[in-house]
Amino acid sequence: MLILGGVALVLILIGQRLEFMAPLRTQLSVVAAPFYWVVDIPSRLTDQFKGAWNSRSELLAENERLRSESLILNAKLQKYIELRAENVRLRELMNSGERVNDTVLVAEVIAVASDPNRHQLMVDKGSRDGAFLGQPVIDANGLLGQITEVGILQSRVLLITDSAHALPVRVSRNGLRAIAEGTGLIDELALTHVAATTDIQVGDLLVSSGLGGRFPSGYPVGEVVEVSIDPGKPFAEVRARPMAKLDRSRNVLLVFSEQKIEE
């Protein structure tokens, strides 16, 4: 090995100083090229692996970033849709307030009764805002109920479909008076003591009659959806669907009559 190493060193020195060795070095470089290529394979493979790994990592990071941005944009879009729907509801509600002669106050529903047999909800207005017992509550479509409990900051509202609620109504078409009672079903009212010979039809609009002084006259209450007459019974069975969106209204109006304002 020492001899071969010495010979190699001598050839290197001679090759650097003698010009006639240049063609030989060129030929030897051609022969040695495949060996250089083979020796360089691990380095090239390592570089390619690193490049592929870095590209994969970058793609994964970019994918995760895009996924996060997509989730954020979807969340913002959902909020925008909700805000737009709420804006429409508030516009309808305020237009409803403009249609009535009484003074109204916008309130927000903050809770509903957990018991399905109790049709009640809580609003974010109380005695501090002028709310009072028996105050009528409406939404953009019709009469919702009345306040039965008043706190300083919030009030409880009894819906017209609660089985404990009843109010005097009249048929808008002919002025017929009746009592609309809650049935315990959120989408149904019952008219009691309606004679079988009474002129009442499916599709008739029921409005508050104003009798009793609790509810102002003329507020939409419900629409007659069923009239059942049994020849053996003196009274007809009349069912109505509430006009107000009792299970969907988020914002409501507290109604102040002129008499209450003067008081």
Short mmCIF file of C-alpha atoms in Angstrom, two decimals:
data_model
loop_
_atom_site.label_atom_id
_atom_site.label_comp_id
_atom_site.label_asym_id
_atom_site.label_seq_id
_atom_site.Cartn_x
_atom_site.Cartn_y
_atom_site.Cartn_z
CA MET A 1 0.00 0.00 0.00
CA LEU A 2 2.90 2.36 0.76
CA ILE A 3 4.47 1.58 -2.59
CA LEU A 4 1.21 2.12 -4.49
CA GLY A 5 0.59 5.30 -2.55
CA GLY A 6 4.08 6.53 -3.43
CA VAL A 7 3.63 5.69 -7.11
CA ALA A 8 0.29 7.53 -7.15
CA LEU A 9 1.87 10.57 -5.54
CA VAL A 10 4.71 10.55 -8.08
CA LEU A 11 2.23 10.26 -11.00
CA ILE A 12 0.20 13.13 -9.60
CA LEU A 13 3.27 15.35 -9.37
CA ILE A 14 4.47 14.34 -12.84
CA GLY A 15 1.00 14.88 -14.32
CA GLN A 16 0.82 18.40 -12.91
CA ARG A 17 4.23 19.41 -14.32
CA LEU A 18 4.37 17.55 -17.67
CA GLU A 19 2.07 18.68 -20.48
CA PHE A 20 2.18 15.39 -22.35
CA MET A 21 0.15 13.80 -19.52
CA ALA A 22 -2.91 16.06 -20.24
CA PRO A 23 -4.40 13.81 -22.98
CA LEU A 24 -3.97 10.83 -20.67
CA ARG A 25 -5.75 12.63 -17.83
CA THR A 26 -8.63 13.46 -20.20
CA GLN A 27 -9.01 9.83 -21.24
CA LEU A 28 -8.82 8.67 -17.64
CA SER A 29 -11.50 11.19 -16.62
CA VAL A 30 -13.85 9.65 -19.20
CA VAL A 31 -13.18 6.20 -17.74
CA ALA A 32 -13.63 7.46 -14.18
CA ALA A 33 -16.91 9.35 -14.88
CA PRO A 34 -19.17 6.32 -14.26
CA PHE A 35 -17.45 5.69 -10.96
CA TYR A 36 -18.06 9.31 -9.91
CA TRP A 37 -21.74 8.97 -10.91
CA VAL A 38 -22.14 5.77 -8.86
CA VAL A 39 -20.39 7.29 -5.87
CA ASP A 40 -22.67 10.36 -6.08
CA ILE A 41 -25.89 8.31 -6.08
CA PRO A 42 -26.39 8.39 -2.26
CA SER A 43 -25.92 12.15 -2.21
CA ARG A 44 -28.42 12.68 -5.03
CA LEU A 45 -30.94 10.34 -3.42
CA THR A 46 -30.55 12.19 -0.13
CA ASP A 47 -31.14 15.55 -1.85
CA GLN A 48 -34.21 14.22 -3.68
CA PHE A 49 -35.61 12.73 -0.48
CA LYS A 50 -35.07 15.98 1.36
CA GLY A 51 -36.70 17.91 -1.47
CA ALA A 52 -39.66 15.52 -1.57
CA TRP A 53 -40.02 15.61 2.21
CA ASN A 54 -39.85 19.41 2.28
CA SER A 55 -42.40 19.62 -0.53
CA ARG A 56 -44.73 17.21 1.27
CA SER A 57 -44.35 19.13 4.52
CA GLU A 58 -45.03 22.40 2.75
CA LEU A 59 -48.09 20.92 1.03
CA LEU A 60 -49.41 19.56 4.32
CA ALA A 61 -48.87 22.92 6.01
CA GLU A 62 -50.54 24.74 3.12
CA ASN A 63 -53.43 22.29 3.17
CA GLU A 64 -53.91 22.79 6.90
CA ARG A 65 -53.79 26.56 6.50
CA LEU A 66 -56.36 26.48 3.69
CA ARG A 67 -58.60 24.19 5.74
CA SER A 68 -58.44 26.58 8.68
CA GLU A 69 -59.19 29.56 6.46
CA SER A 70 -62.11 27.68 4.92
CA LEU A 71 -63.58 26.94 8.34
CA ILE A 72 -63.20 30.57 9.39
CA LEU A 73 -64.83 31.82 6.18
CA ASN A 74 -67.70 29.34 6.55
CA ALA A 75 -68.25 30.47 10.14
CA LYS A 76 -68.28 34.11 9.04
CA LEU A 77 -70.68 33.26 6.23
CA GLN A 78 -73.05 31.52 8.62
CA LYS A 79 -72.93 34.54 10.94
CA TYR A 80 -73.58 36.82 7.98
CA ILE A 81 -76.59 34.73 6.96
CA GLU A 82 -77.93 34.85 10.52
CA LEU A 83 -77.36 38.61 10.76
CA ARG A 84 -79.11 39.11 7.45
CA ALA A 85 -82.08 36.99 8.58
CA GLU A 86 -82.19 38.87 11.88
CA ASN A 87 -82.13 42.16 10.00
CA VAL A 88 -85.12 41.01 7.94
CA ARG A 89 -86.97 39.95 11.09
CA LEU A 90 -86.30 43.28 12.80
CA ARG A 91 -87.43 45.18 9.71
CA GLU A 92 -90.66 43.19 9.63
CA LEU A 93 -91.09 43.74 13.34
CA MET A 94 -90.64 47.50 13.09
CA ASN A 95 -92.98 47.64 10.12
CA SER A 96 -95.50 45.82 12.28
CA GLY A 97 -94.99 48.48 14.97
CA GLU A 98 -95.68 51.19 12.44
CA ARG A 99 -98.98 49.57 11.50
CA VAL A 100 -100.41 49.80 15.01
CA ASN A 101 -101.55 52.96 16.75
CA ASP A 102 -100.12 52.05 20.14
CA THR A 103 -96.60 52.74 21.36
CA VAL A 104 -94.36 49.67 21.24
CA LEU A 105 -91.00 48.61 22.67
CA VAL A 106 -88.72 46.03 21.06
CA ALA A 107 -87.71 43.17 23.37
CA GLU A 108 -85.58 40.08 22.81
CA VAL A 109 -86.55 36.57 23.84
CA ILE A 110 -83.85 35.31 26.22
CA ALA A 111 -85.36 32.02 27.44
CA VAL A 112 -88.25 29.61 26.91
CA ALA A 113 -89.94 27.27 29.34
CA SER A 114 -88.30 23.85 29.46
CA ASP A 115 -91.63 22.18 30.29
CA PRO A 116 -93.43 21.40 27.00
CA ASN A 117 -96.79 21.80 28.77
CA ARG A 118 -96.01 25.41 29.71
CA HIS A 119 -96.02 27.85 26.82
CA GLN A 120 -94.00 30.67 28.35
CA LEU A 121 -90.91 32.66 27.52
CA MET A 122 -88.72 35.36 29.04
CA VAL A 123 -87.93 38.74 27.47
CA ASP A 124 -85.15 41.16 28.33
CA LYS A 125 -87.42 44.04 29.39
CA GLY A 126 -88.74 44.63 32.91
CA SER A 127 -90.20 47.28 35.17
CA ARG A 128 -87.17 49.48 34.54
CA ASP A 129 -88.30 49.66 30.91
CA GLY A 130 -91.97 50.23 31.77
CA ALA A 131 -93.19 46.65 31.37
CA PHE A 132 -96.31 45.83 33.40
CA LEU A 133 -98.55 42.89 34.29
CA GLY A 134 -101.01 41.99 31.56
CA GLN A 135 -99.11 43.92 28.91
CA PRO A 136 -99.85 42.61 25.40
CA VAL A 137 -96.93 41.16 23.44
CA ILE A 138 -96.94 40.85 19.64
CA ASP A 139 -94.54 39.89 16.88
CA ALA A 140 -94.46 40.85 13.22
CA ASN A 141 -97.42 38.59 12.43
CA GLY A 142 -99.85 38.82 15.31
CA LEU A 143 -100.66 38.59 18.99
CA LEU A 144 -98.15 36.50 20.91
CA GLY A 145 -99.36 36.63 24.52
CA GLN A 146 -99.25 38.77 27.63
CA ILE A 147 -96.84 39.50 30.47
CA THR A 148 -97.68 37.58 33.64
CA GLU A 149 -94.61 38.31 35.75
CA VAL A 150 -92.47 41.43 35.82
CA GLY A 151 -88.94 41.72 37.17
CA ILE A 152 -86.63 44.69 37.16
CA LEU A 153 -84.66 43.57 34.09
CA GLN A 154 -86.84 40.86 32.53
CA SER A 155 -90.44 39.67 32.27
CA ARG A 156 -92.30 36.39 31.77
CA VAL A 157 -94.73 36.09 28.86
CA LEU A 158 -97.64 33.64 28.74
CA LEU A 159 -98.33 32.59 25.15
CA ILE A 160 -101.85 32.48 23.76
CA THR A 161 -101.57 28.72 23.13
CA ASP A 162 -100.93 27.87 26.80
CA SER A 163 -103.79 25.81 28.21
CA ALA A 164 -104.28 28.44 30.93
CA HIS A 165 -104.75 31.30 28.48
CA ALA A 166 -107.93 32.63 26.89
CA LEU A 167 -108.78 35.86 25.11
CA PRO A 168 -111.85 37.38 23.46
CA VAL A 169 -111.70 37.49 19.67
CA ARG A 170 -113.96 38.36 16.78
CA VAL A 171 -114.18 37.13 13.22
CA SER A 172 -112.89 39.88 10.97
CA ARG A 173 -115.30 38.94 8.16
CA ASN A 174 -118.57 39.34 10.05
CA GLY A 175 -117.75 40.60 13.57
CA LEU A 176 -118.74 37.35 15.29
CA ARG A 177 -117.41 37.26 18.89
CA ALA A 178 -115.86 34.19 20.52
CA ILE A 179 -113.27 33.09 23.06
CA ALA A 180 -109.98 31.65 21.81
CA GLU A 181 -108.41 29.28 24.32
CA GLY A 182 -104.99 27.69 24.35
CA THR A 183 -104.92 23.95 23.75
CA GLY A 184 -101.39 23.22 24.97
CA LEU A 185 -100.30 22.76 21.36
CA ILE A 186 -97.99 25.47 20.02
CA ASP A 187 -99.81 25.65 16.68
CA GLU A 188 -103.45 25.38 17.76
CA LEU A 189 -106.19 27.46 19.37
CA ALA A 190 -109.74 26.35 20.16
CA LEU A 191 -112.85 28.52 19.93
CA THR A 192 -115.32 27.63 22.67
CA HIS A 193 -119.11 27.85 22.77
CA VAL A 194 -119.53 28.53 19.07
CA ALA A 195 -123.08 27.58 18.11
CA ALA A 196 -123.40 24.99 15.37
CA THR A 197 -125.48 27.45 13.33
CA THR A 198 -122.86 30.19 13.57
CA ASP A 199 -121.48 31.65 10.34
CA ILE A 200 -117.79 30.78 10.66
CA GLN A 201 -115.64 29.31 7.91
CA VAL A 202 -112.20 27.87 7.34
CA GLY A 203 -109.86 30.73 6.44
CA ASP A 204 -111.61 33.34 8.60
CA LEU A 205 -109.24 35.73 10.34
CA LEU A 206 -109.58 36.09 14.09
CA VAL A 207 -108.56 39.40 15.69
CA SER A 208 -108.61 40.62 19.27
CA SER A 209 -111.98 42.11 20.09
CA GLY A 210 -110.83 44.52 22.79
CA LEU A 211 -113.44 43.24 25.24
CA GLY A 212 -112.20 42.93 28.81
CA GLY A 213 -109.70 45.76 28.37
CA ARG A 214 -106.65 43.49 28.42
CA PHE A 215 -105.82 43.36 24.71
CA PRO A 216 -106.32 46.29 22.33
CA SER A 217 -108.77 45.70 19.53
CA GLY A 218 -107.75 44.61 16.06
CA TYR A 219 -104.57 42.58 16.57
CA PRO A 220 -104.42 39.39 14.41
CA VAL A 221 -104.78 36.30 16.60
CA GLY A 222 -105.30 33.31 14.34
CA GLU A 223 -106.79 31.78 11.22
CA VAL A 224 -109.60 29.23 11.31
CA VAL A 225 -108.33 25.91 9.95
CA GLU A 226 -111.11 23.51 10.98
CA VAL A 227 -114.85 23.73 11.62
CA SER A 228 -116.44 20.47 12.74
CA ILE A 229 -120.20 20.26 13.29
CA ASP A 230 -121.85 17.26 14.96
CA PRO A 231 -125.64 17.19 14.38
CA GLY A 232 -126.10 15.85 17.91
CA LYS A 233 -124.19 18.67 19.60
CA PRO A 234 -125.24 22.32 20.00
CA PHE A 235 -121.72 23.70 19.57
CA ALA A 236 -119.27 23.38 16.72
CA GLU A 237 -115.65 22.44 17.22
CA VAL A 238 -113.52 25.23 15.79
CA ARG A 239 -109.73 25.11 15.57
CA ALA A 240 -107.44 27.96 14.59
CA ARG A 241 -103.75 28.39 13.83
CA PRO A 242 -102.02 31.31 15.60
CA MET A 243 -100.79 34.07 13.33
CA ALA A 244 -97.75 34.85 15.50
CA LYS A 245 -94.65 32.69 15.17
CA LEU A 246 -94.81 31.47 18.76
CA ASP A 247 -91.92 29.04 18.54
CA ARG A 248 -89.68 31.09 16.24
CA SER A 249 -89.92 34.74 17.22
CA ARG A 250 -86.64 36.05 18.59
CA ASN A 251 -87.68 39.68 18.85
CA VAL A 252 -91.10 40.81 20.01
CA LEU A 253 -92.94 44.07 20.71
CA LEU A 254 -94.36 45.13 24.06
CA VAL A 255 -97.49 47.17 23.43
CA PHE A 256 -98.25 50.32 25.45
CA SER A 257 -101.80 51.56 25.05
CA GLU A 258 -102.50 55.30 25.18
CA GLN A 259 -104.34 54.88 28.46
CA LYS A 260 -101.36 53.15 30.06
CA ILE A 261 -98.98 55.85 28.83
CA GLU A 262 -101.17 58.55 30.37
CA GLU A 263 -101.14 56.68 33.69
#
